[in-house]
Amino acid sequence: MQEPTHSAGQTMKRPGALREALINLAILLLLVGVAIAAHLAGQGFTVTLATKVAILALAGVGLNLALGYGGMISFGHAAFFGIGGYVTGILASHAADGTPVFTLPFTVMGSNDMLGIWPMAMLVAGAAAGLIGALSLRTKGVYFIMVTLAFAQMIFYFALSWSRYGGEDGLSFYVRNNFPGMNTFDPIQYFAICAGLLALALLLTAMVTQSRYGLALQAVRQNSLRAAAVGIRPYAIRLTAFVLSGMLTGLAGSLYADLNRFVSPAMLSWHMSGEIMVLVILGGVGRLCGPVAGAAIFILLEHLLGGVSEYWQALLGLLLLVIVLFSPGGLIGILTGRARHG
Amino acid sequence: MMLFLMAAGLTLVFGVMGLINLAHGSLFMVGAFACAWVAAATGWFWLGLLASLVAAAGAGALVEMLVIRRLYRRDHLDQVLATFALILVFSEGTRWVFGSFPLYLNLPSALSGAVTLPGGLVYPLFRLVIIAVGAAVAVGLWLLITRTRLGIRIRAGEADREMIAALGVDIARLYTIVFALGAALAGLAGALVGSIQSVQVGMGEPVLILAFVVVVIGGIGSIKGALIGALLVGMTDTLGKALLPDLFARFSQAPGGDAIGASLASMLIYILMALVLILRPQGLFGTGA
């Protein structure tokens, strides 16, 4: 089966790099600007939409690390998104009724402190990514897509029938978790938290991809045999990226659960995987701010088309088709005038 | 067996054309709706069955010509995205035409009823018919691929596109035919399943995932693999769901024992798939991706 074909490197200085950096900056400023303007105008709903964009963008940034930089087409990232969400929901619900999550081998109490929940969500999602990645990375191409999908389905069905935490009804918790020094119920403050984490994740991605490790990852994507020949171990490199990617997506899932104060198996479903993937591709694969642009467009379309017709998903589908068929570089590809990124 | 019908179409498209078709489930749905609608309008089940074949094949051919044709040379990412978009279009389109209420299919009286199998087991006749249809399709496909001119061309196209195009075979039309054939199989499966369950929007998606599992277990592009994979998955799923909750309830003292068993049972086929891929990354009968 054909592997995704990529040619040039990400970190290579190239014409258009400056332009892309400016576009990235503009996208981020636009997101923050819209949220602040909406806040000042008293449009709480729009702030919440912007928060959703930031969260989905964070999930996309996570996927992009595996998909764009690592060349691993994971169709199972909803698993990590949902796991992050469930960790959050479970901890919060235990905190609410004061019971421990489990007592053996050691006691873990529930928590509603975001600073405690995030590492936990990332840890569990990362562990799952480690396990799933270790098994899935034995396969390639189409099989990899299908195996990651299968693992995500496995977890989906597990959550569906796990009646202790709501089963198919999902799990609600009534109080959004705390962040020290902030009122997380205030939409703009919660947006600030999410946008802050998104910015951190983007910074991390930029640093990772420019580092020795990131270069090795991209070398593996472009030609794993050649990379192996110069002493890079493709399997370990890919697995690390996959785990990192799962952790970021898990963090996004945690934020998403807090946004809705609700988790359900829908967060784990393959539609969710598809959505995350769509927004990454929509924005531009393997581009730093691609997922941000993609998430913004996706939410905007969802919102606008929802107003046009009851059957807006069909319109969204048609629009997606047009984009895939005629603009393979995604939105940032259009803006920078370069068909397909490296 | 219905899984096999679904998976056979998928593996045909998947293996021969190297295309990931997420919209296969939508074609399944199209078949089911066509069958239900025509059967209800004419009161004749067989006409509905025929309609399901025609509608699914037609939709398949249309989709291939309008969209899929541009994607063969793209990477899998674009294929996944485009066919994901097609799912949205198909689902909402169907909802728009038929509304979101499920339709029901009535079986012709010749096929309802039950038979007593040798050994005293009573089994619904219609399910036997499905098994027979599945077997017939399996044999038919095998004959088609190995014995006919079209089959030879399909296999040649799989091996080397440019070469057989150079030999004067209209490769674009050939691919349209293959895709329509795969779609027709999905439509047939949809019509048959629709007669057992209700016909509704989104019915194709759980089956699609199952079919992917079957295809991956069996090995991409192998009809034999699809058949054996389908049997394996079907039996694992059914036996797991029947036995595991009971087993867990018996052996664990915890009150949630049967619930854990139930959730394990629904995960079982994915565990099976993971195991197969760990042992044989190209599937049971795959020739290597």
XYZ file of C-alpha atoms in Angstrom:
631
model
C 0.000 0.000 0.000
C 1.211 3.482 -0.687
C 2.495 5.516 2.185
C 1.625 9.175 2.362
C 4.090 10.954 0.187
C 5.888 13.910 1.590
C 8.917 15.554 0.216
C 10.494 18.565 1.870
C 11.371 18.950 5.517
C 9.455 21.077 7.958
C 12.331 22.908 9.506
C 14.104 23.734 6.315
C 14.256 27.445 5.723
C 12.191 28.070 2.683
C 10.471 30.894 0.907
C 7.048 31.269 2.410
C 8.129 30.254 5.891
C 7.887 33.834 7.069
C 4.535 34.171 5.427
C 3.304 31.041 7.149
C 4.573 32.296 10.488
C 2.647 35.532 9.959
C -0.469 33.613 9.034
C -0.077 31.472 12.143
C 0.203 34.551 14.285
C -2.822 36.084 12.601
C -4.920 32.967 13.193
C -4.063 32.895 16.885
C -4.645 36.607 17.320
C -7.951 36.282 15.504
C -9.081 33.504 17.828
C -8.140 35.431 20.954
C -9.493 38.663 19.489
C -12.873 37.134 18.680
C -13.150 35.733 22.188
C -12.257 39.048 23.846
C -14.533 41.051 21.560
C -17.389 38.655 22.230
C -16.723 38.911 25.948
C -16.825 42.694 25.843
C -20.011 42.570 23.796
C -21.519 40.247 26.381
C -21.837 37.367 23.900
C -21.120 34.479 26.273
C -22.161 31.937 23.677
C -19.568 33.117 21.186
C -16.902 32.926 23.861
C -17.914 29.339 24.479
C -17.680 28.648 20.742
C -14.168 30.089 20.732
C -13.336 27.878 23.713
C -14.569 24.880 21.779
C -12.357 25.898 18.878
C -9.345 26.125 21.192
C -10.060 22.696 22.684
C -10.644 20.931 19.380
C -7.571 22.675 18.023
C -5.579 21.247 20.916
C -6.840 17.753 20.056
C -5.887 18.470 16.462
C -2.416 19.634 17.490
C -2.058 16.296 19.235
C -3.152 14.334 16.196
C -1.060 16.482 13.897
C 2.072 15.392 15.741
C 1.384 11.775 14.810
C -0.301 12.436 11.476
C 1.502 15.404 10.038
C 4.999 15.088 11.434
C 5.091 11.348 12.039
C 3.136 10.194 8.996
C 1.023 7.896 11.171
C -2.578 8.039 9.994
C -4.331 7.295 13.247
C -8.049 6.848 12.922
C -8.382 6.214 16.635
C -7.560 9.471 18.302
C -11.039 9.713 19.762
C -9.802 7.005 22.134
C -7.339 9.394 23.749
C -9.753 12.287 23.578
C -12.405 10.198 25.318
C -10.007 8.739 27.848
C -8.961 12.238 28.851
C -12.629 13.094 29.192
C -13.490 10.029 31.209
C -10.550 10.482 33.587
C -11.816 13.978 34.215
C -15.407 12.891 34.652
C -14.550 10.013 36.919
C -12.260 12.049 39.146
C -14.784 14.871 39.346
C -17.720 12.625 40.144
C -15.778 10.891 42.882
C -14.759 14.225 44.280
C -18.403 15.237 44.308
C -19.586 12.296 46.372
C -16.378 11.945 48.369
C -15.628 8.326 47.525
C -12.223 7.053 46.449
C -11.783 6.059 42.805
C -10.091 2.855 43.866
C -8.372 1.632 46.987
C -6.046 -1.084 45.737
C -3.071 -1.086 45.533
C -3.209 2.445 46.892
C -6.024 4.839 47.496
C -6.838 7.409 44.837
C -9.384 10.006 45.797
C -11.459 11.961 43.349
C -10.336 15.442 42.559
C -11.763 18.614 41.139
C -8.531 20.461 40.830
C -7.598 20.910 37.172
C -3.921 20.937 38.036
C -4.351 17.462 39.464
C -6.716 16.211 36.787
C -4.720 17.255 33.727
C -1.586 15.246 34.521
C -3.762 12.280 35.383
C -5.706 12.547 32.118
C -2.490 12.906 30.151
C -0.882 10.035 31.988
C -3.737 7.618 31.392
C -4.177 8.721 27.766
C -0.421 8.455 27.284
C -0.359 4.958 28.752
C -3.194 3.931 26.453
C -1.357 5.481 23.503
C 1.757 3.567 24.496
C -0.088 0.284 24.533
C -2.117 0.925 21.378
C 0.875 2.411 19.567
C 3.173 -0.446 20.521
C 0.767 -2.935 18.974
C -0.464 -0.846 16.026
C 2.973 0.274 14.882
C 3.780 -3.284 13.964
C 1.518 -2.696 10.991
C 1.718 -0.182 8.194
C -0.403 1.729 5.750
C -4.041 0.782 5.554
C -3.658 -1.756 8.307
C -2.407 0.903 10.692
C -5.483 3.026 10.010
C -7.758 0.090 10.627
C -5.991 -1.158 13.739
C -6.061 2.209 15.439
C -9.731 2.411 14.542
C -10.322 -1.037 16.012
C -8.637 -0.147 19.284
C -10.689 2.997 19.568
C -13.836 0.960 18.962
C -12.752 -1.456 21.645
C -12.593 1.347 24.180
C -15.813 2.828 22.836
C -17.705 -0.400 23.455
C -16.098 -0.758 26.830
C -17.370 2.670 27.881
C -20.752 1.916 26.352
C -21.306 -1.041 28.626
C -19.469 0.192 31.696
C -22.564 0.930 33.713
C -20.599 2.070 36.769
C -19.867 5.331 34.973
C -23.094 5.860 33.128
C -22.725 3.392 30.266
C -24.343 4.777 27.156
C -25.996 7.622 29.048
C -22.653 9.185 29.828
C -21.518 10.736 33.041
C -22.450 14.220 34.198
C -20.747 16.260 36.850
C -22.383 19.422 37.887
C -19.515 21.657 38.900
C -16.729 22.617 36.558
C -13.359 21.794 38.073
C -11.218 24.447 39.731
C -8.121 26.205 38.598
C -6.290 28.082 41.344
C -6.939 31.798 41.249
C -9.538 31.684 38.508
C -13.271 31.405 38.220
C -13.631 28.651 35.649
C -17.343 29.303 35.291
C -16.694 32.646 33.724
C -16.599 31.809 29.980
C -13.756 34.192 29.205
C -11.604 32.879 32.034
C -12.155 29.298 30.953
C -11.323 30.362 27.417
C -8.088 31.858 28.725
C -7.154 28.537 30.321
C -7.894 26.572 27.148
C -6.206 29.061 24.848
C -3.216 29.160 27.173
C -2.843 25.403 27.028
C -3.257 25.504 23.251
C -0.470 28.062 23.019
C 1.730 25.901 25.241
C 1.013 22.864 23.095
C 1.864 24.808 19.941
C 5.090 25.980 21.507
C 5.904 22.439 22.533
C 5.131 21.154 19.037
C 7.324 23.827 17.494
C 10.146 22.961 19.873
C 9.798 19.226 19.414
C 9.687 19.399 15.644
C 12.762 21.635 15.499
C 14.710 19.441 17.868
C 17.021 16.578 17.043
C 14.198 14.228 17.902
C 11.716 16.011 15.676
C 14.099 15.880 12.753
C 14.559 12.169 13.329
C 10.782 11.740 13.373
C 10.416 13.484 10.064
C 13.299 11.521 8.620
C 11.496 8.347 9.620
C 8.312 9.586 7.988
C 10.034 10.405 4.750
C 12.069 7.249 4.444
C 12.232 4.865 7.342
C 14.773 2.595 5.686
C 17.185 5.420 5.108
C 16.609 6.660 8.645
C 17.322 3.198 10.002
C 20.509 3.115 7.959
C 21.888 6.171 9.718
C 21.127 4.684 13.110
C 17.656 5.994 13.910
C 15.261 3.395 15.258
C 11.964 4.069 13.467
C 9.802 2.061 15.841
C 10.935 3.836 19.003
C 10.785 7.241 17.363
C 7.280 6.683 16.035
C 6.052 5.257 19.313
C 7.323 8.258 21.259
C 5.531 10.620 18.910
C 2.374 8.550 19.155
C 2.417 8.668 22.957
C 3.078 12.393 22.998
C 0.286 12.855 20.514
C -2.077 10.771 22.640
C -1.225 12.805 25.730
C -2.012 16.124 24.062
C -5.274 14.782 22.712
C -6.080 13.402 26.170
C -5.539 16.836 27.662
C -7.930 18.270 25.091
C -10.456 15.614 26.070
C -10.136 16.658 29.699
C -10.825 20.288 28.802
C -13.736 19.264 26.614
C -15.279 17.279 29.447
C -14.956 20.314 31.679
C -16.480 22.559 29.053
C -19.624 20.446 28.877
C -19.429 19.080 32.420
C -20.381 15.831 30.783
C -18.638 12.859 29.224
C -20.251 10.173 27.122
C -19.148 7.388 24.808
C -19.763 9.813 21.938
C -16.382 11.335 22.762
C -14.868 7.941 21.989
C -16.796 7.195 18.826
C -15.199 6.963 15.428
C -17.133 10.023 14.340
C -15.041 11.953 16.815
C -11.845 10.472 15.364
C -13.094 11.495 11.953
C -13.871 14.992 13.110
C -10.453 15.547 14.645
C -8.875 14.216 11.503
C -11.077 16.362 9.295
C -10.139 19.515 11.090
C -6.444 18.749 10.889
C -6.697 18.123 7.164
C -8.985 21.081 6.661
C -6.414 23.383 8.195
C -3.360 21.777 6.653
C -1.525 18.617 7.613
C 1.872 19.000 9.207
C 1.573 22.728 9.651
C 1.925 24.204 13.077
C -1.329 26.124 13.163
C -3.186 23.944 10.695
C -5.330 22.385 13.412
C -6.208 25.803 14.837
C -7.376 27.095 11.481
C -9.155 23.819 10.817
C -10.967 23.800 14.148
C -12.053 27.398 13.673
C -13.417 26.720 10.207
C -15.082 23.511 11.329
C -16.916 25.103 14.244
C -17.804 28.126 12.162
C -19.244 25.964 9.392
C -21.115 23.825 11.865
C -22.610 26.953 13.344
C -23.381 28.764 10.098
C -24.647 25.798 8.101
C -26.722 24.751 11.087
C -28.582 28.009 10.597
C -29.044 27.469 6.864
C -30.583 24.043 6.849
C -31.629 21.237 9.114
C -29.561 18.970 6.941
C -26.384 20.965 7.359
C -24.197 17.903 7.668
C -24.829 17.131 4.006
C -23.630 20.613 3.100
C -20.604 20.159 5.313
C -19.916 16.859 3.575
C -20.120 18.453 0.128
C -17.863 21.279 1.181
C -15.338 18.817 2.587
C -15.390 16.910 -0.684
C -14.631 20.044 -2.634
C -11.756 20.880 -0.315
C -10.261 17.393 -0.492
C -10.588 17.174 -4.242
C -9.367 20.597 -5.169
C -7.204 21.882 -2.354
C -5.010 19.174 -0.879
C -2.939 21.617 1.166
C -5.792 22.655 3.403
C -6.612 26.187 4.371
C -3.067 27.202 5.234
C -2.051 25.644 1.944
C -4.378 28.049 0.157
C -3.155 31.022 2.145
C 0.519 30.320 1.630
C -0.045 29.339 -1.959
C 1.799 26.054 -1.564
C -0.049 22.970 -2.638
C 1.154 20.394 -0.167
C 3.338 20.848 2.811
C 6.563 18.865 3.158
C -22.891 -14.369 6.348
C -24.289 -10.947 5.913
C -20.965 -9.758 7.267
C -19.297 -11.675 4.505
C -21.419 -9.986 1.837
C -20.439 -6.646 3.242
C -16.791 -7.550 3.663
C -16.526 -9.159 0.234
C -17.577 -5.936 -1.447
C -15.245 -3.964 0.730
C -12.260 -6.191 0.169
C -12.903 -6.140 -3.560
C -12.693 -2.382 -3.628
C -10.032 -2.205 -0.985
C -7.689 -4.806 -2.377
C -8.125 -4.228 -6.065
C -8.217 -0.495 -6.121
C -6.197 0.263 -3.011
C -8.910 2.552 -1.797
C -10.270 2.990 1.682
C -13.974 3.392 1.291
C -15.652 4.540 4.461
C -18.802 5.187 2.476
C -19.317 1.473 1.986
C -21.678 1.546 4.954
C -23.693 4.220 3.208
C -24.124 1.998 0.167
C -25.335 -0.689 2.523
C -27.890 1.792 3.807
C -28.897 2.834 0.286
C -29.560 -0.811 -0.546
C -31.690 -1.306 2.530
C -33.743 1.818 1.901
C -34.242 1.020 -1.766
C -35.433 -2.446 -0.873
C -37.776 -1.255 1.849
C -39.214 1.515 -0.267
C -39.806 -0.507 -3.406
C -41.135 -3.467 -1.445
C -43.575 -1.216 0.355
C -44.666 0.516 -2.843
C -45.188 -2.619 -4.887
C -45.826 -5.111 -2.123
C -43.368 -7.396 -3.760
C -40.250 -8.276 -1.809
C -38.268 -9.665 -4.714
C -38.634 -6.464 -6.658
C -37.301 -4.649 -3.612
C -34.301 -6.926 -3.538
C -33.623 -6.209 -7.180
C -34.051 -2.501 -6.537
C -31.508 -2.639 -3.753
C -28.942 -4.120 -6.110
C -29.653 -1.581 -8.809
C -29.760 1.395 -6.466
C -26.567 0.521 -4.627
C -24.702 -0.297 -7.831
C -25.980 2.907 -9.398
C -25.006 5.000 -6.403
C -21.640 3.266 -6.342
C -20.983 3.936 -10.007
C -22.028 7.552 -9.634
C -19.812 8.083 -6.621
C -16.907 6.418 -8.353
C -17.184 8.619 -11.400
C -17.732 11.854 -9.572
C -15.423 11.517 -6.600
C -13.482 8.325 -6.132
C -11.875 8.459 -9.560
C -9.801 11.434 -8.518
C -8.526 9.757 -5.392
C -6.704 6.612 -6.515
C -3.390 8.390 -6.737
C -3.835 10.369 -3.562
C -2.714 9.012 -0.207
C -5.028 7.245 2.186
C -5.555 10.370 4.167
C -7.470 12.045 1.366
C -9.468 8.902 0.729
C -10.483 8.657 4.355
C -11.495 12.283 4.426
C -13.404 12.224 1.163
C -15.339 9.091 1.975
C -16.033 10.423 5.448
C -17.549 13.434 3.734
C -19.579 11.096 1.541
C -21.015 9.448 4.656
C -22.278 12.803 5.847
C -23.830 13.519 2.468
C -25.447 10.103 2.177
C -26.794 9.996 5.715
C -28.288 13.436 5.613
C -29.550 12.918 2.089
C -31.358 9.772 3.119
C -32.757 11.504 6.173
C -33.987 14.279 3.920
C -35.721 11.906 1.518
C -37.104 9.333 3.936
C -37.299 11.176 7.242
C -35.627 9.946 10.378
C -38.124 7.255 11.257
C -37.097 3.674 10.687
C -38.833 1.706 7.941
C -39.826 -1.895 8.303
C -39.703 -4.637 5.754
C -42.201 -7.438 5.655
C -40.916 -10.776 4.561
C -42.761 -12.654 1.851
C -44.704 -15.496 3.381
C -42.667 -18.054 1.476
C -39.612 -16.958 3.436
C -40.957 -16.225 6.892
C -41.647 -19.221 9.053
C -39.140 -21.599 10.510
C -37.732 -24.938 9.583
C -36.640 -27.753 11.773
C -33.094 -28.700 11.047
C -31.929 -32.268 11.303
C -31.076 -32.642 14.955
C -34.251 -30.935 16.102
C -33.003 -27.348 16.010
C -35.652 -24.865 14.920
C -34.211 -22.081 12.804
C -35.867 -19.212 10.914
C -35.998 -19.984 7.222
C -34.964 -16.499 6.193
C -31.662 -16.731 7.996
C -30.977 -19.938 6.145
C -31.719 -18.092 2.934
C -29.194 -15.431 3.879
C -26.601 -18.092 4.489
C -27.394 -19.642 1.123
C -27.144 -16.290 -0.628
C -23.825 -15.649 1.069
C -22.485 -18.999 -0.047
C -23.732 -18.399 -3.579
C -22.040 -15.005 -3.680
C -18.825 -16.524 -2.382
C -18.792 -19.138 -5.118
C -19.903 -16.613 -7.715
C -17.176 -14.142 -6.826
C -14.570 -16.843 -6.837
C -15.676 -17.956 -10.280
C -15.808 -14.368 -11.466
C -12.317 -13.553 -10.296
C -10.600 -16.754 -11.344
C -12.537 -17.889 -14.395
C -13.839 -14.956 -16.377
C -12.365 -12.362 -18.629
C -13.520 -9.580 -16.329
C -11.849 -11.323 -13.398
C -8.589 -11.581 -15.270
C -8.742 -7.907 -16.089
C -9.511 -7.028 -12.500
C -6.550 -8.992 -11.281
C -4.347 -7.518 -13.968
C -5.458 -4.035 -12.987
C -4.556 -4.818 -9.419
C -1.067 -5.873 -10.429
C -0.215 -3.152 -12.884
C -2.547 -0.363 -13.875
C -0.438 1.210 -16.566
C 0.360 -2.028 -18.279
C -3.188 -3.164 -18.760
C -4.213 0.320 -19.787
C -1.499 0.099 -22.422
C -2.937 -3.220 -23.529
C -6.118 -1.448 -24.458
C -8.320 -2.141 -21.471
C -10.463 0.796 -20.463
C -9.184 0.961 -16.926
C -11.464 3.787 -15.848
C -14.553 1.847 -16.879
C -13.178 -1.322 -15.334
C -12.766 0.402 -12.006
C -16.239 1.828 -12.188
C -17.564 -1.675 -12.744
C -15.583 -3.110 -9.848
C -16.728 -0.347 -7.564
C -20.346 -0.790 -8.628
C -20.029 -4.514 -8.028
C -18.705 -3.930 -4.536
C -21.496 -1.453 -3.953
C -24.103 -3.927 -5.186
C -22.845 -6.495 -2.693
C -23.167 -3.931 0.075
C -26.666 -3.093 -1.144
C -27.668 -6.739 -1.163
C -26.365 -7.140 2.362
C -28.313 -4.040 3.346
C -31.551 -5.368 1.898
C -31.164 -8.715 3.618
C -30.236 -7.228 6.962
C -32.981 -4.651 6.612
C -35.449 -7.514 6.460
C -34.315 -8.728 9.871
C -33.850 -5.412 11.591
C -35.353 -2.036 10.893
C -34.096 0.176 8.101
C -32.786 3.484 9.369
C -30.246 6.218 8.806
C -26.852 5.347 10.210
C -27.494 1.616 10.100
C -24.455 1.105 7.915
C -21.862 2.422 10.304
C -21.614 -0.313 12.945
C -21.604 -2.861 10.133
C -18.922 -0.924 8.321
C -16.561 -1.136 11.269
C -17.297 -4.842 11.608
C -16.634 -5.316 7.916
C -13.298 -3.537 8.261
C -12.404 -5.850 11.104
C -13.320 -8.812 8.921
C -11.296 -7.515 5.998
C -8.271 -6.779 8.124
C -8.402 -10.144 9.870
C -8.845 -11.950 6.577
C -6.193 -9.995 4.751
C -6.915 -7.143 2.385
C -7.956 -8.172 -1.105
C -8.597 -11.806 -0.328
C -12.143 -13.068 -0.895
C -11.300 -16.284 0.910
C -9.940 -14.238 3.805
C -13.155 -12.231 3.910
C -15.210 -15.409 4.102
C -13.167 -16.988 6.856
C -12.781 -13.694 8.676
C -16.546 -13.186 8.603
C -17.200 -16.633 10.024
C -14.564 -16.099 12.690
C -15.822 -12.677 13.683
C -19.458 -13.739 13.620
C -18.872 -16.759 15.808
C -16.581 -14.950 18.223
C -19.078 -12.167 18.611
C -22.106 -14.384 19.097
C -20.451 -16.917 21.353
C -18.748 -14.197 23.370
C -21.994 -12.350 23.908
C -23.807 -15.537 24.816
C -21.229 -17.055 27.120
C -18.993 -14.409 28.650
C -21.471 -12.540 30.887
C -22.584 -15.845 32.357
C -19.018 -16.984 32.841
C -18.046 -13.809 34.633
C -21.145 -13.831 36.794
C -20.207 -17.311 37.895
C -16.579 -16.690 38.714
C -16.539 -13.251 40.195
C -18.101 -12.363 43.499
C -18.287 -8.686 42.648
C -21.823 -7.543 41.863
C -20.793 -6.040 38.500
C -19.358 -9.323 37.233
C -21.825 -9.840 34.422
C -21.497 -6.208 33.348
C -17.751 -6.639 32.974
C -18.425 -9.817 31.047
C -20.803 -7.964 28.749
C -18.348 -5.185 28.043
C -15.591 -7.694 27.442
C -17.850 -9.567 25.044
C -18.419 -6.489 22.928
C -14.668 -5.900 22.839
C -13.881 -9.478 21.950
C -13.741 -9.134 18.171
C -11.381 -6.190 18.441
C -9.192 -8.197 20.755
C -9.305 -10.971 18.166
C -8.257 -8.530 15.495
C -5.397 -7.196 17.580
C -4.190 -10.733 18.237
C -4.320 -11.686 14.562
C -2.399 -8.581 13.578
C 0.245 -9.101 16.217
C 0.845 -12.612 14.952
C 0.382 -11.850 11.255
C 0.516 -8.135 10.490
C -0.861 -8.675 6.973
C -3.938 -10.620 8.057
C -4.622 -14.324 7.772
C -4.656 -14.562 3.982
C -3.030 -11.270 3.076
C -0.190 -11.195 0.626
C 1.531 -8.295 2.316
C 0.563 -4.688 1.977
